[in-house]
Amino acid sequence: MIVLGWFLFQVVLAALPVGRVISGLPVRGSQKLKYRCNGSIALVLSLVAMAVGHAYFKVNLAVVHTLWLQLISAATVLSLVLSVVLYIQARKAKPSAVAPEATGNILVDFWVGRELNPRIRTFDWKLFMIRFAYLSMLAVDVIFLVEAYTGKSGMSNYPFLLVAGVQVLHCAVQVLNEDMFLTMPDITKMGLGFMFIYGFMLAGPFGSSIQARYLLEHPQTPPLWALASVALLNLFGFILYQSTVSQNARFTRNPYDPTLSHLESMPTSVPGERLLVSGMWGMCRHPLYFAELVLIYAWSLACGFSTPLVYVFPVLMTLLCMDSVRKEEAEASKKYGSTWDRCCQRVKYKLIPFVY
């Protein structure tokens, strides 16, 4: 009931007829969809609801910590149910609304998603799932911070405070700037299937916050130089990710944006599209994934090396990013042809500068 209640609460907040309505990028059929971006309102109301519930109604927020495995099981069941419902709905979708990876095979379409942008007017299920992941992760970290504050030594557990604090800040910034998601492949190219739903239902609140949970349960006392190094890496990862997402959103919407005039780009045969080859995109061809990995590994390094558990999620994300890079490279080569070949000659690394 906890997972279902939180999920329905977020659905209600996302459906509120308040906040900005923003046009996305052209999807199949050159149509621009409208998106209701009221993440800031959802963020504030979610925190208020948690605070009021804890202070006035004596809601035990720590149950999220104690019932961790049960909540994962509930989220898995909810992901399956939602995936089935959306798949049945997608069977009625127009051909122009079908996702590029859909094949007509039931199992494949259920996994990758048959419909590209399932929605109810301006309520978009994909944008909602991305926001749900960040808000859920933020809520879990806030609960951990409250638990640490009321504990005996939680506020002197500096590695935990670092990781939980950076994660809360990271999630809040993403939700407040959710319109930037509209230019990402998750929204523009991927279908909404079980892979997408389960990934965002589990990765945010449970996968990404596993480092904070571990540090809360197993306080670490690293030397000052180690703590400072990890803090700098977290800061670097945070700035790199925010800068890359912002730069990508602005350039994708308008390659001739005056604020990006200092960046070099290549013209393509596709009208209105250019390829960045400098700035973040001068380091590697997929800096969004690289920045995300830097941030995730920074959280894990704060835990030290006493258990491999905290590195499972970063390794899985690395493999996922490598697979995404492979698919996007093949698509770009087909779409841009010789221009993409010149881009690859100019920017030699795919994902990790000087490594891969």
Short mmCIF file of C-alpha atoms in Angstrom, two decimals:
data_model
loop_
_atom_site.label_atom_id
_atom_site.label_comp_id
_atom_site.label_asym_id
_atom_site.label_seq_id
_atom_site.Cartn_x
_atom_site.Cartn_y
_atom_site.Cartn_z
CA MET A 1 0.00 0.00 0.00
CA ILE A 2 2.94 2.35 0.63
CA VAL A 3 4.25 2.07 -2.93
CA LEU A 4 0.77 2.24 -4.49
CA GLY A 5 -0.24 5.19 -2.31
CA TRP A 6 2.92 7.14 -3.16
CA PHE A 7 2.50 6.32 -6.85
CA LEU A 8 -1.13 7.47 -6.97
CA PHE A 9 -0.23 10.61 -5.01
CA GLN A 10 2.37 11.48 -7.63
CA VAL A 11 -0.11 10.77 -10.44
CA VAL A 12 -2.55 13.23 -8.88
CA LEU A 13 0.17 15.88 -8.54
CA ALA A 14 1.30 15.41 -12.13
CA ALA A 15 -2.29 15.70 -13.36
CA LEU A 16 -2.93 19.02 -11.62
CA PRO A 17 -3.83 21.66 -14.24
CA VAL A 18 -1.12 24.03 -13.01
CA GLY A 19 2.42 24.76 -14.15
CA ARG A 20 4.01 25.35 -17.52
CA VAL A 21 2.86 23.62 -20.70
CA ILE A 22 5.89 23.12 -22.95
CA SER A 23 6.21 21.78 -26.48
CA GLY A 24 8.52 18.83 -26.95
CA LEU A 25 10.65 17.96 -29.96
CA PRO A 26 8.98 16.69 -33.13
CA VAL A 27 8.17 12.99 -32.81
CA ARG A 28 7.09 10.54 -35.50
CA GLY A 29 4.88 12.33 -37.99
CA SER A 30 6.59 15.68 -37.16
CA GLN A 31 4.06 16.32 -34.40
CA LYS A 32 5.11 18.35 -31.36
CA LEU A 33 3.47 17.11 -28.18
CA LYS A 34 2.56 19.34 -25.25
CA TYR A 35 3.86 18.50 -21.76
CA ARG A 36 2.62 19.72 -18.41
CA CYS A 37 5.77 20.55 -16.42
CA ASN A 38 4.71 21.14 -12.82
CA GLY A 39 7.57 19.29 -11.16
CA SER A 40 8.36 22.19 -8.82
CA ILE A 41 4.82 22.05 -7.42
CA ALA A 42 4.99 18.27 -7.06
CA LEU A 43 8.33 18.59 -5.26
CA VAL A 44 7.07 21.13 -2.74
CA LEU A 45 3.78 19.34 -2.08
CA SER A 46 5.56 16.00 -1.67
CA LEU A 47 7.94 17.41 0.95
CA VAL A 48 5.07 19.19 2.72
CA ALA A 49 3.03 15.98 2.78
CA MET A 50 5.96 14.05 4.26
CA ALA A 51 6.63 16.74 6.88
CA VAL A 52 2.98 17.07 7.92
CA GLY A 53 2.51 13.32 8.03
CA HIS A 54 5.59 12.86 10.19
CA ALA A 55 5.04 15.82 12.54
CA TYR A 56 1.27 15.87 13.02
CA PHE A 57 0.03 12.40 12.13
CA LYS A 58 3.00 10.48 13.54
CA VAL A 59 3.62 8.68 10.27
CA ASN A 60 6.62 6.41 10.71
CA LEU A 61 8.76 7.36 7.71
CA ALA A 62 11.48 4.95 8.81
CA VAL A 63 9.28 2.09 7.61
CA VAL A 64 10.75 2.78 4.17
CA HIS A 65 14.09 1.65 5.57
CA THR A 66 12.84 -1.34 7.54
CA LEU A 67 10.56 -2.68 4.78
CA TRP A 68 13.10 -2.20 1.99
CA LEU A 69 12.76 -5.62 0.35
CA GLN A 70 8.98 -5.61 0.67
CA LEU A 71 8.83 -2.23 -1.04
CA ILE A 72 11.02 -3.50 -3.88
CA SER A 73 8.65 -6.44 -4.32
CA ALA A 74 5.63 -4.13 -4.33
CA ALA A 75 7.28 -1.82 -6.87
CA THR A 76 8.01 -4.83 -9.09
CA VAL A 77 4.37 -5.94 -9.02
CA LEU A 78 3.19 -2.39 -9.72
CA SER A 79 5.61 -2.16 -12.66
CA LEU A 80 4.20 -5.36 -14.13
CA VAL A 81 0.60 -4.23 -13.73
CA LEU A 82 1.25 -0.80 -15.25
CA SER A 83 3.21 -2.35 -18.13
CA VAL A 84 0.34 -4.72 -18.94
CA VAL A 85 -2.22 -1.90 -18.85
CA LEU A 86 -0.14 0.34 -21.10
CA TYR A 87 0.61 -2.52 -23.49
CA ILE A 88 -3.11 -3.27 -23.88
CA GLN A 89 -3.74 0.43 -24.47
CA ALA A 90 -0.89 0.56 -27.00
CA ARG A 91 -2.52 -2.16 -29.12
CA LYS A 92 -4.99 0.53 -30.21
CA ALA A 93 -2.30 3.08 -31.05
CA LYS A 94 -2.08 4.54 -34.54
CA PRO A 95 0.88 3.40 -36.68
CA SER A 96 2.44 6.87 -36.36
CA ALA A 97 2.41 6.49 -32.55
CA VAL A 98 4.22 3.13 -32.50
CA ALA A 99 7.76 3.13 -31.07
CA PRO A 100 10.66 2.54 -33.52
CA GLU A 101 11.80 -0.64 -31.73
CA ALA A 102 8.35 -2.24 -31.68
CA THR A 103 8.25 -5.40 -33.81
CA GLY A 104 4.72 -6.72 -33.41
CA ASN A 105 6.00 -9.56 -31.22
CA ILE A 106 4.12 -9.55 -27.91
CA LEU A 107 7.15 -10.25 -25.72
CA VAL A 108 9.42 -7.77 -27.49
CA ASP A 109 6.81 -5.03 -27.50
CA PHE A 110 5.95 -5.65 -23.85
CA TRP A 111 9.64 -5.30 -22.96
CA VAL A 112 10.68 -2.29 -25.09
CA GLY A 113 7.24 -0.67 -25.34
CA ARG A 114 4.85 -0.64 -28.25
CA GLU A 115 3.72 2.98 -28.02
CA LEU A 116 6.23 5.84 -28.21
CA ASN A 117 4.38 8.43 -26.12
CA PRO A 118 1.40 7.00 -24.21
CA ARG A 119 -0.44 9.90 -22.65
CA ILE A 120 -3.71 11.41 -21.50
CA ARG A 121 -3.81 14.92 -22.98
CA THR A 122 -0.78 16.71 -21.48
CA PHE A 123 -0.15 13.91 -18.95
CA ASP A 124 2.73 11.95 -20.45
CA TRP A 125 3.52 8.60 -18.86
CA LYS A 126 7.20 8.66 -19.78
CA LEU A 127 7.84 12.11 -18.36
CA PHE A 128 5.88 11.07 -15.29
CA MET A 129 7.99 7.93 -14.75
CA ILE A 130 11.22 9.95 -14.98
CA ARG A 131 9.91 12.49 -12.49
CA PHE A 132 8.59 9.70 -10.25
CA ALA A 133 12.06 8.15 -10.10
CA TYR A 134 13.74 11.40 -9.03
CA LEU A 135 11.03 12.36 -6.52
CA SER A 136 11.07 8.87 -5.02
CA MET A 137 14.84 8.89 -4.71
CA LEU A 138 14.70 12.33 -3.09
CA ALA A 139 12.02 11.15 -0.66
CA VAL A 140 14.05 8.09 0.33
CA ASP A 141 17.17 10.20 0.95
CA VAL A 142 15.20 12.74 2.99
CA ILE A 143 13.83 9.89 5.11
CA PHE A 144 17.38 8.60 5.62
CA LEU A 145 18.53 12.09 6.64
CA VAL A 146 15.69 12.38 9.17
CA GLU A 147 16.61 8.96 10.52
CA ALA A 148 20.25 10.03 10.84
CA TYR A 149 19.27 13.28 12.56
CA THR A 150 17.22 11.43 15.18
CA GLY A 151 19.93 8.79 15.64
CA LYS A 152 22.92 8.86 17.94
CA SER A 153 25.78 9.53 15.54
CA GLY A 154 24.12 10.07 12.17
CA MET A 155 25.03 13.77 11.87
CA SER A 156 28.72 12.96 12.30
CA ASN A 157 28.56 10.32 9.58
CA TYR A 158 30.13 12.61 6.99
CA PRO A 159 30.28 10.19 4.03
CA PHE A 160 26.55 9.52 4.47
CA LEU A 161 25.74 13.23 4.71
CA LEU A 162 27.79 13.87 1.58
CA VAL A 163 26.09 11.20 -0.52
CA ALA A 164 22.55 11.83 0.74
CA GLY A 165 22.99 15.60 0.43
CA VAL A 166 24.31 15.45 -3.14
CA GLN A 167 21.56 13.02 -4.13
CA VAL A 168 18.83 15.26 -2.71
CA LEU A 169 20.31 18.28 -4.50
CA HIS A 170 20.70 16.33 -7.74
CA CYS A 171 17.12 15.06 -7.68
CA ALA A 172 15.68 18.46 -6.80
CA VAL A 173 17.52 20.16 -9.67
CA GLN A 174 16.33 17.51 -12.13
CA VAL A 175 12.70 17.88 -11.08
CA LEU A 176 12.85 21.67 -11.13
CA ASN A 177 14.25 21.56 -14.67
CA GLU A 178 12.23 18.63 -15.96
CA ASP A 179 11.62 20.37 -19.28
CA MET A 180 15.20 19.40 -20.17
CA PHE A 181 14.13 15.75 -20.21
CA LEU A 182 12.02 16.49 -23.28
CA THR A 183 15.11 16.56 -25.51
CA MET A 184 16.54 13.26 -24.27
CA PRO A 185 16.30 9.91 -26.12
CA ASP A 186 14.22 8.49 -23.26
CA ILE A 187 11.39 10.79 -24.34
CA THR A 188 12.00 11.16 -28.07
CA LYS A 189 13.02 7.63 -29.15
CA MET A 190 12.28 4.94 -26.55
CA GLY A 191 8.95 3.19 -26.22
CA LEU A 192 7.31 2.84 -22.82
CA GLY A 193 7.57 -0.84 -21.93
CA PHE A 194 8.39 -2.91 -18.89
CA MET A 195 12.11 -2.16 -19.27
CA PHE A 196 11.49 1.58 -19.04
CA ILE A 197 8.87 1.39 -16.28
CA TYR A 198 10.72 -1.11 -14.10
CA GLY A 199 13.98 0.75 -14.57
CA PHE A 200 12.62 4.07 -13.35
CA MET A 201 10.38 2.49 -10.71
CA LEU A 202 13.33 0.65 -9.15
CA ALA A 203 16.52 2.46 -10.20
CA GLY A 204 15.63 5.79 -8.63
CA PRO A 205 14.30 5.02 -5.16
CA PHE A 206 16.16 1.75 -4.61
CA GLY A 207 19.15 1.42 -6.95
CA SER A 208 20.58 4.93 -6.75
CA SER A 209 19.97 5.31 -3.01
CA ILE A 210 21.62 2.05 -2.01
CA GLN A 211 24.87 3.89 -1.24
CA ALA A 212 23.15 6.24 1.21
CA ARG A 213 21.38 3.30 2.83
CA TYR A 214 24.64 1.40 3.21
CA LEU A 215 26.42 4.38 4.78
CA LEU A 216 23.51 4.95 7.16
CA GLU A 217 23.74 1.36 8.36
CA HIS A 218 27.55 1.13 8.22
CA PRO A 219 29.09 4.53 9.11
CA GLN A 220 32.53 5.08 7.59
CA THR A 221 35.41 7.13 9.01
CA PRO A 222 37.73 7.75 6.05
CA PRO A 223 40.81 9.96 6.39
CA LEU A 224 40.28 13.61 5.60
CA TRP A 225 42.12 13.42 2.27
CA ALA A 226 39.89 10.56 1.10
CA LEU A 227 36.70 12.33 2.15
CA ALA A 228 37.84 15.54 0.45
CA SER A 229 38.71 13.65 -2.74
CA VAL A 230 35.31 11.97 -2.87
CA ALA A 231 33.61 15.29 -2.13
CA LEU A 232 35.46 16.93 -5.05
CA LEU A 233 34.52 14.03 -7.33
CA ASN A 234 30.87 14.42 -6.31
CA LEU A 235 31.06 18.15 -6.99
CA PHE A 236 32.70 17.55 -10.36
CA GLY A 237 30.11 14.91 -11.28
CA PHE A 238 27.22 17.12 -10.23
CA ILE A 239 28.45 20.15 -12.20
CA LEU A 240 29.38 18.03 -15.22
CA TYR A 241 25.96 16.37 -15.32
CA GLN A 242 23.97 19.59 -14.92
CA SER A 243 26.09 21.41 -17.51
CA THR A 244 25.85 18.59 -20.03
CA VAL A 245 22.09 18.20 -19.66
CA SER A 246 21.57 21.95 -19.99
CA GLN A 247 23.87 22.24 -23.00
CA ASN A 248 22.20 19.28 -24.71
CA ALA A 249 18.70 20.66 -24.14
CA ARG A 250 19.54 24.10 -25.53
CA PHE A 251 21.49 22.83 -28.54
CA THR A 252 18.90 20.20 -29.46
CA ARG A 253 16.11 22.77 -29.45
CA ASN A 254 18.14 25.41 -31.28
CA PRO A 255 21.57 24.58 -32.75
CA TYR A 256 22.00 28.30 -33.45
CA ASP A 257 21.40 29.41 -29.87
CA PRO A 258 23.57 32.54 -29.35
CA THR A 259 24.64 31.30 -25.91
CA LEU A 260 26.26 28.29 -27.62
CA SER A 261 28.00 30.22 -30.39
CA HIS A 262 31.40 29.43 -28.88
CA LEU A 263 30.87 25.71 -29.53
CA GLU A 264 31.90 24.12 -32.81
CA SER A 265 29.41 21.90 -34.63
CA MET A 266 29.11 20.09 -37.94
CA PRO A 267 26.24 20.60 -40.40
CA THR A 268 24.31 17.48 -41.41
CA SER A 269 22.03 16.50 -44.27
CA VAL A 270 19.08 16.59 -41.86
CA PRO A 271 17.46 20.06 -41.89
CA GLY A 272 17.89 21.93 -38.62
CA GLU A 273 20.28 19.39 -37.08
CA ARG A 274 23.99 19.75 -36.36
CA LEU A 275 26.52 17.62 -34.48
CA LEU A 276 28.46 19.11 -31.58
CA VAL A 277 32.19 18.38 -31.66
CA SER A 278 33.49 20.68 -28.90
CA GLY A 279 32.74 21.50 -25.29
CA MET A 280 31.41 18.46 -23.45
CA TRP A 281 30.98 16.76 -26.84
CA GLY A 282 34.64 17.31 -27.61
CA MET A 283 35.63 14.90 -24.81
CA CYS A 284 33.46 12.01 -25.96
CA ARG A 285 30.50 11.50 -28.26
CA HIS A 286 28.06 10.62 -25.47
CA PRO A 287 28.93 12.91 -22.53
CA LEU A 288 25.45 12.62 -20.98
CA TYR A 289 26.12 8.99 -20.13
CA PHE A 290 29.67 9.74 -19.01
CA ALA A 291 28.51 12.49 -16.64
CA GLU A 292 25.86 10.20 -15.18
CA LEU A 293 28.42 7.46 -14.55
CA VAL A 294 30.85 9.88 -12.87
CA LEU A 295 28.13 10.91 -10.43
CA ILE A 296 27.01 7.34 -9.69
CA TYR A 297 30.57 6.08 -9.11
CA ALA A 298 31.29 9.09 -6.89
CA TRP A 299 28.45 7.99 -4.60
CA SER A 300 29.81 4.45 -4.44
CA LEU A 301 33.40 5.54 -3.76
CA ALA A 302 32.15 7.34 -0.64
CA CYS A 303 31.31 3.87 0.72
CA GLY A 304 34.87 2.62 0.42
CA PHE A 305 35.68 -0.93 -0.67
CA SER A 306 34.41 -3.02 2.23
CA THR A 307 31.55 -4.49 0.18
CA PRO A 308 30.97 -5.00 -3.55
CA LEU A 309 27.23 -4.45 -3.05
CA VAL A 310 27.46 -0.67 -3.52
CA TYR A 311 29.17 -1.16 -6.89
CA VAL A 312 26.55 -3.47 -8.39
CA PHE A 313 24.31 -0.61 -9.53
CA PRO A 314 27.17 1.44 -11.08
CA VAL A 315 28.40 -1.62 -12.99
CA LEU A 316 24.90 -2.35 -14.27
CA MET A 317 24.52 1.28 -15.30
CA THR A 318 27.87 1.11 -17.12
CA LEU A 319 26.71 -1.91 -19.11
CA LEU A 320 23.39 -0.21 -19.84
CA CYS A 321 25.14 2.96 -21.02
CA MET A 322 27.47 0.96 -23.25
CA ASP A 323 24.48 -0.77 -24.84
CA SER A 324 22.73 2.58 -25.34
CA VAL A 325 25.89 4.00 -26.92
CA ARG A 326 26.05 1.03 -29.29
CA LYS A 327 22.45 1.58 -30.43
CA GLU A 328 22.81 5.34 -30.77
CA GLU A 329 26.07 5.02 -32.71
CA ALA A 330 24.41 2.67 -35.21
CA GLU A 331 21.41 4.99 -35.55
CA ALA A 332 23.60 8.08 -35.99
CA SER A 333 25.73 6.35 -38.63
CA LYS A 334 22.61 5.44 -40.60
CA LYS A 335 21.06 8.89 -40.18
CA TYR A 336 24.05 11.16 -40.80
CA GLY A 337 26.28 8.98 -42.99
CA SER A 338 29.66 10.52 -43.85
CA THR A 339 29.08 13.44 -41.48
CA TRP A 340 28.98 10.99 -38.58
CA ASP A 341 32.21 9.39 -39.82
CA ARG A 342 33.91 12.80 -39.72
CA CYS A 343 32.47 13.38 -36.24
CA CYS A 344 33.97 10.08 -35.06
CA GLN A 345 37.35 11.06 -36.51
CA ARG A 346 37.18 14.39 -34.70
CA VAL A 347 35.92 13.00 -31.37
CA LYS A 348 37.63 9.63 -30.98
CA TYR A 349 36.08 8.37 -27.74
CA LYS A 350 32.53 7.08 -27.41
CA LEU A 351 31.78 7.09 -23.69
CA ILE A 352 34.82 7.55 -21.44
CA PRO A 353 37.49 10.07 -22.52
CA PHE A 354 40.88 8.43 -23.26
CA VAL A 355 39.46 4.99 -22.37
CA TYR A 356 36.45 3.99 -24.47
#
